[in-house]
Coordinates of C-alpha atoms in Angstrom, one line a residue:
Chain A
V1 CA 96.3 148.4 24.6
S2 CA 99.5 148.7 22.6
T3 CA 100.1 152.2 24.0
D4 CA 99.6 150.8 27.5
T5 CA 102.0 147.9 26.8
A6 CA 104.6 150.3 25.4
A7 CA 104.3 152.6 28.4
R8 CA 104.5 149.6 30.7
R9 CA 107.7 148.4 29.0
K10 CA 109.2 151.8 29.2
A11 CA 108.4 152.1 32.9
L12 CA 109.9 148.6 33.5
A13 CA 113.0 149.6 31.5
A14 CA 113.3 152.9 33.5
A15 CA 113.0 150.9 36.8
L16 CA 115.6 148.5 35.5
M17 CA 118.1 151.2 34.4
A18 CA 117.7 152.9 37.7
R19 CA 119.4 149.9 39.3
A20 CA 122.7 150.6 37.5
G21 CA 124.4 151.6 40.7
V22 CA 123.6 148.2 42.2
W23 CA 125.1 146.4 39.2
Q24 CA 128.2 148.5 39.4
Q25 CA 128.6 147.6 43.1
A26 CA 128.1 143.9 42.3
A27 CA 130.6 144.1 39.4
A28 CA 133.2 145.8 41.7
R29 CA 132.7 143.1 44.4
T30 CA 133.1 140.4 41.8
A31 CA 136.3 141.9 40.5
R32 CA 137.8 142.1 44.0
L33 CA 137.0 138.4 44.6
A34 CA 138.2 137.3 41.2
S35 CA 141.5 138.9 41.6
A36 CA 141.9 137.6 45.2
R37 CA 142.3 141.2 46.4
T38 CA 139.9 140.4 49.2
D39 CA 139.1 137.5 51.5
D40 CA 136.3 139.3 53.1
A41 CA 133.6 136.7 54.0
T42 CA 130.8 139.3 53.6
D43 CA 131.9 139.9 50.0
A44 CA 131.9 136.2 49.3
V45 CA 128.4 135.8 50.7
R46 CA 127.2 138.8 48.8
L47 CA 128.5 137.3 45.6
A48 CA 125.8 134.6 45.6
D49 CA 123.1 137.3 46.1
D50 CA 124.7 139.5 43.4
Y51 CA 124.7 136.5 41.0
R52 CA 121.0 136.0 41.5
L53 CA 120.3 139.7 41.2
L54 CA 122.3 140.1 38.0
A55 CA 120.6 137.0 36.5
H56 CA 117.2 138.4 37.3
D57 CA 118.0 141.8 35.9
L58 CA 119.7 140.4 32.8
A59 CA 116.7 138.3 32.0
R60 CA 114.5 141.4 32.1
A61 CA 117.1 143.4 30.1
R62 CA 117.2 140.7 27.4
A63 CA 113.4 141.0 27.1
L64 CA 112.9 144.7 27.5
M65 CA 116.0 146.3 25.9
P66 CA 118.0 143.7 23.9
A67 CA 120.0 146.3 22.0
S68 CA 121.0 148.5 24.9
R69 CA 124.4 149.0 26.5
S70 CA 122.8 148.2 29.9
R71 CA 122.1 144.7 28.7
E72 CA 125.7 144.4 27.4
Y73 CA 126.9 145.6 30.9
L74 CA 124.7 143.1 32.6
E75 CA 125.9 140.3 30.3
S76 CA 129.4 141.2 31.3
A77 CA 128.8 141.5 35.0
Y78 CA 126.8 138.2 35.0
A79 CA 129.5 136.3 33.1
R80 CA 132.1 137.5 35.5
A81 CA 130.1 136.7 38.6
H82 CA 129.4 133.2 37.1
A83 CA 133.1 132.6 36.5
T84 CA 134.1 133.9 39.9
L85 CA 131.4 131.9 41.7
H86 CA 132.2 128.7 39.9
H87 CA 136.0 128.9 39.4
G88 CA 137.2 131.0 42.2
A89 CA 140.2 133.3 42.2
W90 CA 143.2 132.7 40.1
R91 CA 146.2 131.6 42.2
L92 CA 149.0 130.5 39.8
G93 CA 151.2 129.0 42.5
S94 CA 148.6 126.7 43.9
T95 CA 147.3 125.8 40.5
L96 CA 150.8 124.7 39.4
L97 CA 151.3 122.9 42.7
R98 CA 148.1 121.0 42.2
L99 CA 149.1 120.2 38.6
F100 CA 152.4 118.5 39.8
S101 CA 151.0 116.9 42.9
E102 CA 147.7 115.6 41.6
E103 CA 147.0 116.0 37.9
I104 CA 150.2 114.8 36.4
P105 CA 150.4 111.6 38.7
A106 CA 146.7 110.9 37.8
A107 CA 147.5 111.3 34.1
V108 CA 150.5 109.0 34.4
R109 CA 148.4 106.4 36.1
W110 CA 145.8 106.6 33.3
L111 CA 148.6 106.4 30.7
R112 CA 150.1 103.2 32.1
P113 CA 148.9 100.8 29.4
Y114 CA 150.1 103.3 26.7
I115 CA 153.5 103.6 28.5
V116 CA 153.9 99.9 28.4
W117 CA 153.1 99.7 24.7
S118 CA 155.2 102.7 23.7
T119 CA 158.1 101.3 25.7
L120 CA 157.7 98.0 24.0
I121 CA 157.6 99.6 20.5
F122 CA 160.7 101.6 21.4
I123 CA 162.6 98.6 22.6
L124 CA 161.6 96.5 19.6
A125 CA 162.7 99.3 17.3
A126 CA 166.0 99.5 19.1
L127 CA 166.5 95.8 18.8
A128 CA 165.6 95.9 15.1
G129 CA 168.0 98.8 14.6
Y130 CA 170.7 96.8 16.4
A131 CA 170.0 93.7 14.4
L132 CA 169.9 95.5 11.0
V133 CA 173.2 97.4 11.5
H134 CA 174.9 94.3 13.1
R135 CA 173.9 92.3 10.0
Y136 CA 174.3 95.0 7.4
P137 CA 176.8 97.6 8.7
D138 CA 176.5 99.8 5.7
L139 CA 172.9 100.6 6.8
I140 CA 174.4 102.9 9.5
A141 CA 174.4 105.6 6.9
L142 CA 170.6 105.7 7.2
F143 CA 170.7 106.5 10.9
A144 CA 173.9 108.5 11.5
G145 CA 175.7 111.4 9.9
P146 CA 179.0 111.2 8.0
D147 CA 181.0 112.9 10.8
L148 CA 179.7 110.4 13.5
I149 CA 180.5 107.5 11.2
A150 CA 184.0 108.8 10.4
S151 CA 184.8 109.4 14.0
V152 CA 183.7 105.9 15.1
E153 CA 185.6 104.3 12.2
K154 CA 188.7 106.0 13.5
G155 CA 188.1 104.4 16.9
K156 CA 187.0 107.6 18.6
L157 CA 183.5 108.4 20.1
W158 CA 182.2 111.6 18.6
T159 CA 181.6 112.9 22.1
E160 CA 185.3 112.9 23.0
G161 CA 186.7 116.3 23.2
L162 CA 183.2 117.8 22.7
L163 CA 183.7 120.2 25.6
N164 CA 186.7 121.6 23.8
V165 CA 184.5 122.7 20.9
V166 CA 181.2 123.7 22.6
P167 CA 180.9 124.9 26.2
S168 CA 178.7 122.7 28.5
S169 CA 176.0 125.4 28.9
V170 CA 175.6 125.8 25.2
L171 CA 175.6 122.0 24.7
S172 CA 173.0 121.6 27.4
V173 CA 170.6 124.1 25.9
Q174 CA 171.0 122.7 22.4
I175 CA 170.4 119.2 23.6
L176 CA 167.4 119.9 25.9
A177 CA 165.8 122.1 23.2
N178 CA 166.1 119.4 20.7
N179 CA 164.8 116.7 23.1
I180 CA 161.9 118.8 24.1
V181 CA 160.9 119.5 20.5
V182 CA 161.1 115.7 19.7
S183 CA 159.0 115.0 22.8
L184 CA 156.4 117.6 21.8
F185 CA 156.3 116.2 18.3
A186 CA 155.9 112.6 19.6
Y187 CA 152.8 113.9 21.5
C188 CA 151.4 116.2 18.8
L189 CA 151.8 113.8 15.9
G190 CA 149.4 111.5 17.7
F191 CA 147.0 113.8 15.9
L192 CA 147.7 111.8 12.8
F193 CA 145.7 108.8 14.3
G194 CA 148.8 107.8 16.2
L195 CA 150.9 107.2 13.1
G196 CA 153.2 110.2 13.7
T197 CA 153.9 109.1 17.3
L198 CA 154.7 105.6 16.1
Y199 CA 157.1 107.1 13.5
I200 CA 158.9 109.2 16.1
L201 CA 159.2 106.3 18.6
G202 CA 160.2 103.8 15.9
L203 CA 162.8 106.1 14.4
N204 CA 164.4 107.0 17.7
G205 CA 164.5 103.4 18.7
L206 CA 166.0 102.3 15.4
M207 CA 168.7 105.1 15.7
L208 CA 169.6 104.1 19.3
G209 CA 169.9 100.4 18.4
A210 CA 171.8 101.1 15.2
I211 CA 174.3 103.4 16.8
F212 CA 175.0 100.9 19.6
A213 CA 175.5 98.2 17.0
F214 CA 177.8 100.4 15.0
T215 CA 179.9 101.5 18.0
G216 CA 179.9 97.8 19.2
E217 CA 181.4 96.8 15.9
H218 CA 184.3 99.2 16.5
G219 CA 184.7 98.3 20.2
L220 CA 183.2 101.5 21.5
A221 CA 179.9 100.2 22.9
G222 CA 181.2 100.5 26.5
A223 CA 182.3 104.1 25.9
L224 CA 178.9 104.9 24.5
F225 CA 177.2 103.4 27.5
N226 CA 179.5 105.4 29.7
F227 CA 178.4 108.5 27.9
V228 CA 174.7 107.7 27.8
V229 CA 174.0 106.3 31.2
A230 CA 173.9 109.5 33.2
H231 CA 171.3 111.3 31.1
G232 CA 169.9 108.4 29.0
C233 CA 167.8 106.7 31.8
V234 CA 165.5 109.7 32.1
E235 CA 165.8 110.9 28.5
L236 CA 164.6 107.6 27.0
S237 CA 161.9 107.2 29.7
V238 CA 160.6 110.6 28.8
M239 CA 160.6 109.7 25.1
C240 CA 158.4 106.7 26.0
L241 CA 156.2 108.8 28.2
S242 CA 155.5 111.5 25.6
G243 CA 155.0 108.7 23.0
A244 CA 152.4 107.2 25.4
A245 CA 150.6 110.6 25.6
G246 CA 150.7 110.8 21.8
A247 CA 149.4 107.2 21.5
A248 CA 146.5 108.0 23.8
V249 CA 145.6 110.9 21.5
G250 CA 145.9 108.6 18.5
E251 CA 143.7 105.9 20.0
A252 CA 141.1 108.4 20.9
L253 CA 140.9 109.3 17.2
V254 CA 141.0 105.7 15.9
R255 CA 138.6 104.4 18.5
P256 CA 136.4 107.3 19.7
G257 CA 134.0 106.7 22.5
S258 CA 130.3 107.4 22.5
G259 CA 130.8 111.1 22.6
G260 CA 132.2 111.3 19.1
R261 CA 135.7 111.6 17.6
L262 CA 136.3 115.3 18.4
E263 CA 135.1 115.0 22.0
S264 CA 137.2 111.8 22.5
F265 CA 140.3 113.6 21.0
R266 CA 139.7 116.6 23.2
A267 CA 139.4 114.5 26.4
A268 CA 142.5 112.4 25.6
A269 CA 144.7 115.3 24.5
L270 CA 143.8 117.3 27.6
R271 CA 144.2 114.4 30.0
S272 CA 147.5 113.2 28.6
G273 CA 148.9 116.6 27.7
T274 CA 149.6 117.6 31.3
V275 CA 152.5 115.1 31.4
L276 CA 154.3 117.2 28.9
L277 CA 155.0 119.7 31.5
A278 CA 156.7 117.0 33.6
C279 CA 158.5 115.8 30.4
A280 CA 159.8 119.3 29.7
A281 CA 161.0 119.8 33.2
L282 CA 162.7 116.4 33.3
L283 CA 164.4 117.0 29.9
V284 CA 165.8 120.3 31.2
G285 CA 167.6 118.3 33.9
A286 CA 168.6 115.6 31.5
G287 CA 170.0 118.3 29.1
L288 CA 172.1 119.8 31.9
I289 CA 173.4 116.3 32.8
E290 CA 174.2 115.7 29.1
G291 CA 176.0 119.0 28.8
F292 CA 177.9 119.0 32.1
V293 CA 178.4 115.4 33.2
S294 CA 178.2 113.0 30.2
P295 CA 180.9 114.5 28.0
D296 CA 183.3 115.2 30.9
P297 CA 185.9 112.5 31.2
R298 CA 186.6 113.4 34.9
F299 CA 183.4 111.6 36.0
P300 CA 183.9 107.9 36.5
L301 CA 181.3 105.3 35.5
A302 CA 180.1 104.8 39.1
T303 CA 179.3 108.5 39.4
R304 CA 177.5 108.5 36.1
V305 CA 175.4 105.4 37.1
I306 CA 174.5 107.0 40.5
V307 CA 173.5 110.3 38.7
G308 CA 171.5 108.4 36.1
V309 CA 169.7 106.1 38.5
G310 CA 169.2 108.8 41.0
Y311 CA 167.7 111.1 38.5
W312 CA 165.5 108.3 37.2
C313 CA 164.2 107.6 40.8
L314 CA 163.5 111.4 41.1
M315 CA 161.5 111.1 37.9
L316 CA 159.5 108.2 39.3
A317 CA 158.8 110.2 42.5
L318 CA 157.6 113.2 40.5
L319 CA 155.4 111.2 38.2
S320 CA 153.9 109.2 41.0
G321 CA 153.1 112.3 43.1
R322 CA 155.5 111.3 45.9
L323 CA 158.0 114.1 45.3
L324 CA 155.9 116.9 46.8
P325 CA 155.6 117.0 50.6
R326 CA 152.2 116.1 52.0
R327 CA 151.7 119.6 53.4
A328 CA 152.2 121.2 50.0
R329 CA 149.7 118.7 48.5
A330 CA 147.2 119.4 51.2
A331 CA 147.6 123.1 50.8
A332 CA 147.1 122.8 47.0
A333 CA 144.0 120.7 47.6
T334 CA 142.6 123.3 50.0
A335 CA 143.3 126.1 47.6
Chain B
V1 CA 129.3 141.5 18.0
S2 CA 126.8 139.0 19.1
E3 CA 124.9 139.3 15.8
V4 CA 128.0 138.5 13.7
V5 CA 129.5 135.5 15.5
P6 CA 127.8 132.8 17.6
D7 CA 127.8 132.9 21.3
L8 CA 129.1 130.3 23.8
L9 CA 126.1 129.6 26.0
I10 CA 126.7 128.2 29.5
D11 CA 124.0 126.8 31.6
S12 CA 123.5 128.3 35.0
V13 CA 121.7 127.3 38.2
T14 CA 119.7 130.5 37.9
G15 CA 118.2 129.3 34.7
I16 CA 119.6 132.3 32.8
E17 CA 122.3 131.2 30.4
V18 CA 125.7 133.0 30.5
S19 CA 126.4 134.3 27.0
L20 CA 129.9 134.9 25.8
P21 CA 130.4 136.0 22.1
L22 CA 133.0 133.8 20.3
A23 CA 135.9 135.5 18.6
G24 CA 136.3 134.8 14.9
P25 CA 139.5 134.3 12.8
G26 CA 139.8 138.1 12.2
A27 CA 140.0 139.1 15.9
R28 CA 142.3 136.1 16.6
A29 CA 144.6 136.9 13.8
Y30 CA 144.8 140.5 14.8
A31 CA 145.6 139.6 18.4
Y32 CA 148.3 137.2 17.2
L33 CA 149.9 139.9 15.0
I34 CA 150.1 142.2 18.0
D35 CA 151.6 139.5 20.1
W36 CA 154.0 138.4 17.4
T37 CA 155.2 142.0 16.9
L38 CA 155.5 142.4 20.7
K39 CA 157.5 139.3 21.2
V40 CA 159.8 140.0 18.2
V41 CA 160.5 143.5 19.5
L42 CA 161.1 142.3 23.0
A43 CA 163.4 139.5 21.8
L44 CA 165.3 141.7 19.5
S45 CA 165.6 144.5 22.1
W46 CA 167.0 142.0 24.6
Y47 CA 169.5 140.8 22.0
V48 CA 170.7 144.2 21.0
V49 CA 171.0 145.6 24.5
A50 CA 172.7 142.4 25.9
A51 CA 175.1 142.2 22.9
I52 CA 176.2 145.8 23.3
L53 CA 176.7 145.4 27.1
Y54 CA 178.5 142.1 26.6
N55 CA 180.8 143.4 23.9
G56 CA 181.4 146.7 25.7
R57 CA 181.0 148.6 22.4
L58 CA 178.4 149.2 19.7
S59 CA 178.7 145.8 18.2
L60 CA 176.2 142.9 17.8
A61 CA 178.7 140.4 16.6
A62 CA 179.0 137.1 18.4
P63 CA 182.4 136.0 19.8
L64 CA 184.5 134.0 17.3
T65 CA 184.6 131.0 19.7
S66 CA 181.5 129.5 21.3
E67 CA 181.1 131.0 24.8
G68 CA 178.7 129.9 27.4
R69 CA 178.1 133.3 28.9
W70 CA 177.3 134.8 25.5
F71 CA 174.8 132.1 24.8
G72 CA 173.3 132.3 28.3
L73 CA 173.0 136.0 28.5
V74 CA 172.5 137.1 24.9
V75 CA 171.1 134.3 22.8
L76 CA 169.0 132.2 25.2
P77 CA 166.7 134.9 26.7
P78 CA 165.4 136.1 23.3
L79 CA 164.7 132.5 22.3
A80 CA 162.8 131.9 25.6
I81 CA 160.9 135.2 25.1
Y82 CA 159.9 134.1 21.6
F83 CA 158.9 130.5 22.3
L84 CA 157.4 130.8 25.8
Y85 CA 155.7 134.1 25.3
H86 CA 152.2 132.8 24.8
L87 CA 152.3 130.0 27.4
V88 CA 153.8 132.1 30.2
L89 CA 151.6 135.1 29.6
E90 CA 148.4 133.1 29.2
L91 CA 149.2 131.4 32.5
A92 CA 150.1 134.6 34.3
M93 CA 147.2 136.7 32.8
R94 CA 144.5 134.1 33.1
G95 CA 144.0 133.2 29.4
R96 CA 145.0 136.6 28.0
T97 CA 148.1 138.1 26.4
P98 CA 148.7 141.7 25.6
G99 CA 147.5 141.2 22.1
K100 CA 144.3 139.4 23.2
R101 CA 143.7 142.1 25.8
S102 CA 144.0 144.9 23.3
V103 CA 141.5 143.2 21.0
G104 CA 139.3 142.3 23.9
I105 CA 139.4 138.6 23.8
R106 CA 140.5 135.8 26.1
V107 CA 140.9 132.1 26.3
V108 CA 138.2 130.2 28.2
T109 CA 137.2 126.6 28.8
R110 CA 133.8 125.3 27.6
D111 CA 132.3 126.1 30.9
G112 CA 133.5 129.7 30.6
G113 CA 136.2 129.5 33.2
P114 CA 139.9 130.2 32.9
P115 CA 141.9 127.3 31.5
G116 CA 144.3 125.5 33.8
P117 CA 148.0 125.1 33.1
G118 CA 147.5 121.7 31.4
A119 CA 145.0 123.1 28.9
L120 CA 147.1 126.1 28.2
L121 CA 150.1 123.8 27.7
V122 CA 148.3 121.5 25.3
R123 CA 146.8 124.6 23.5
N124 CA 150.3 126.0 22.9
V125 CA 152.0 122.7 22.1
F126 CA 149.6 122.1 19.3
R127 CA 150.9 125.3 17.7
L128 CA 153.5 122.9 16.2
I129 CA 150.7 121.4 14.1
D130 CA 148.7 124.6 13.6
S131 CA 151.7 126.4 12.1
L132 CA 152.2 123.7 9.5
P133 CA 153.1 124.0 6.6
A134 CA 153.8 127.7 7.0
F135 CA 152.1 130.9 8.4
Y136 CA 149.6 129.0 10.5
G137 CA 148.2 127.2 7.5
V138 CA 146.5 124.4 9.3
G139 CA 145.3 126.6 12.2
L140 CA 143.8 129.3 9.9
T141 CA 142.1 126.7 7.7
L142 CA 140.6 125.0 10.7
M143 CA 139.5 128.4 12.1
V144 CA 137.6 129.2 9.0
L145 CA 136.1 125.8 8.6
T146 CA 134.9 125.2 12.1
R147 CA 131.7 126.8 13.4
E148 CA 133.3 128.0 16.6
G149 CA 136.5 129.2 14.9
L150 CA 138.8 126.8 16.6
R151 CA 142.3 125.8 15.6
C152 CA 143.8 122.4 16.4
G153 CA 145.2 123.5 19.7
D154 CA 141.8 124.7 20.9
M155 CA 140.2 121.4 19.8
A156 CA 142.8 119.5 21.8
A157 CA 142.7 121.6 24.9
G158 CA 138.9 122.2 24.9
T159 CA 139.4 126.0 24.9
L160 CA 137.6 128.8 23.0
L161 CA 138.4 132.4 22.5
V162 CA 135.6 134.7 23.5
Y163 CA 135.1 138.5 23.5
E164 CA 135.7 139.8 27.0
R165 CA 132.8 141.5 28.6
T166 CA 134.7 143.1 31.4
G167 CA 132.2 144.0 34.1
A168 CA 134.6 146.8 35.2
D169 CA 134.3 148.8 32.0
P170 CA 132.9 152.2 32.9
E171 CA 130.6 152.1 29.9
L172 CA 127.3 152.4 31.7
P173 CA 126.1 156.0 31.1
Q174 CA 124.9 157.8 34.2
D175 CA 121.3 159.0 34.5
A176 CA 120.2 157.0 31.5
A177 CA 117.0 156.0 33.4
Q178 CA 116.0 159.6 33.9
R179 CA 116.4 160.3 30.2
L180 CA 114.0 157.6 28.9
G181 CA 111.3 160.3 28.3
T182 CA 110.3 159.9 24.7
L183 CA 113.2 157.7 23.8
D184 CA 113.8 153.9 23.9
P185 CA 116.4 152.6 26.3
S186 CA 119.2 152.5 23.8
G187 CA 118.4 156.0 22.7
A188 CA 118.3 157.2 26.3
E189 CA 121.7 155.6 26.8
I190 CA 123.1 157.3 23.7
V191 CA 121.9 160.8 24.8
A192 CA 123.0 160.3 28.4
D193 CA 126.4 159.2 27.2
L194 CA 126.7 162.1 24.8
L195 CA 125.7 164.6 27.6
Q196 CA 128.1 162.9 30.0
R197 CA 131.0 163.2 27.5
W198 CA 130.0 166.7 26.4
P199 CA 132.8 168.5 28.3
T200 CA 135.5 166.3 26.9
L201 CA 134.5 166.7 23.2
V202 CA 135.8 169.4 20.8
P203 CA 133.1 172.0 19.7
E204 CA 132.8 170.5 16.2
A205 CA 132.2 167.0 17.5
R206 CA 129.6 168.3 20.0
V207 CA 127.6 169.9 17.3
G208 CA 128.0 167.1 14.8
L209 CA 127.0 164.4 17.2
A210 CA 124.1 166.3 18.6
R211 CA 122.8 166.9 15.0
K212 CA 123.1 163.2 14.2
V213 CA 121.3 162.1 17.4
L214 CA 118.4 164.6 16.9
Q215 CA 118.1 163.6 13.3
R216 CA 118.0 159.9 14.2
Y217 CA 115.3 160.2 16.9
L218 CA 113.2 163.1 15.6
G219 CA 113.6 162.8 11.9
A220 CA 111.9 165.6 10.0
A221 CA 110.6 167.1 13.2
A222 CA 114.1 167.9 14.5
D223 CA 115.1 171.5 14.8
L224 CA 118.5 171.5 13.1
S225 CA 118.8 175.3 12.6
D226 CA 122.2 176.8 13.4
G227 CA 123.0 177.7 16.9
D228 CA 125.8 177.7 19.4
E229 CA 126.9 174.8 21.5
L230 CA 124.5 175.6 24.4
T231 CA 121.6 175.6 21.9
W232 CA 122.5 172.1 20.7
R233 CA 122.9 170.9 24.2
A234 CA 119.5 172.4 25.2
R235 CA 117.9 170.6 22.3
L236 CA 119.5 167.3 23.4
E237 CA 118.3 167.9 27.0
R238 CA 114.8 168.5 25.7
L239 CA 114.9 165.3 23.6
A240 CA 116.0 163.3 26.6
G241 CA 114.0 165.1 29.2
R242 CA 110.7 163.8 30.5
G243 CA 108.8 166.7 28.9
G244 CA 109.8 165.6 25.3
P245 CA 111.0 168.0 22.5

């Protein structure tokens, strides 16, 4: 009986291995569809048949010849057919378009309560920083460097003449790189049960309030506002937005759902993390404004306000999904 | 591979699970080293070439005053190459980078699909945490401690690194089915593969490999007496042929 069984298994294996050509055709068809090199409807229909055929042969190969290269080949072909059938071809353009037109606005809507709270924390920290330095001016040394303090004490804003020292382009890149890193940290440090995000939001709020109080003491608050208004509207909003994303991650760890802490963390990080792409894009714009418009004395206050408010409205349009034209959104959805 | 590291098993409507072998810390670290070397070489090459072109002579020195053009043409691109390398390439290459590709691994989601831009962004942003305090300390520790070999970025993005089983690999030996004879399927594949590659091998390798295969499948019964290449090939043909040795 055992000889019969062995002979039967060998015959089955031989029959299976004789189908190698069919597997290779199926794999080639899958590769064409996965790389979007073909839109042939026949290929697409055949893919479903290929998938069933490969599953069938793989099941037999797993049982009959588990250590063979044919089984490895079938595993590969089956995995690729599965991915192509369930995930389609990779189209980077439409994927990015869908991200900005649908996924980021959806994430922002989900983050609304966190945005409210992180904004509140930031404002409270700014008020606390203002009150502290207003009451105890020496505390400014905790929030600002000696050069900044010396400049303000001489009655000059540290940003005056900045463009004589550093070109706008260099300044922009330095600023936007710094802001992007701060935003990313505000998000990532949510990993520490939200405490890291709280620290970044609190520290930045305290610094802003403290510096406004300090410049106010020396009659330069108006000049500082003049400098900040063009880029600050978006820059500070993005800080609160990335803080909100970090807070969502932190809350997922502090109060996990029924799926467990890791699953909760994963879901929150993935859902909120998409807004970072919008944050980074917005900070690039804010950095360019801060490098080219804010330190340039030729721009009057009205222009700065228009730039600042205009860019802020653009940010709202982007985050609410209204920036992209309907046709692009529909095309992304179709793709 | 599948015996060493666990597999990611994905349910399918056919009832046959898709099985993807997970990459361990070794493969991941190796891929990262290749990528790191590549991005450093690319960034440095850009800097050197751009600096020489900018200066108009063999000098890498920066201008004494801060110049926007120098920064934009010479300094900024290498920084962008270094910091955006992984994100941009993983996006463009569907979860792969040159390093991952050469090791044969790729980033996938838990359902085996390619990760979207959001997941790749999150995965790469969390490198800030994984790289703490130095030399990917947090990331490597987590990779060793977690069953699936995940770093913090993978946990956050819901991604895994799996060995790539590329269906396009021309690894399937031809005529293996006809060579089952007295051999098991894997033996038939090995003999078929060896005979297929015979013309591309150097004479010493032909004889050496044929001797090993015959010894493995025939043991003491194998005829291992000296002979020319054609003799060894004939012995292999006999082993794999339907008539037996």
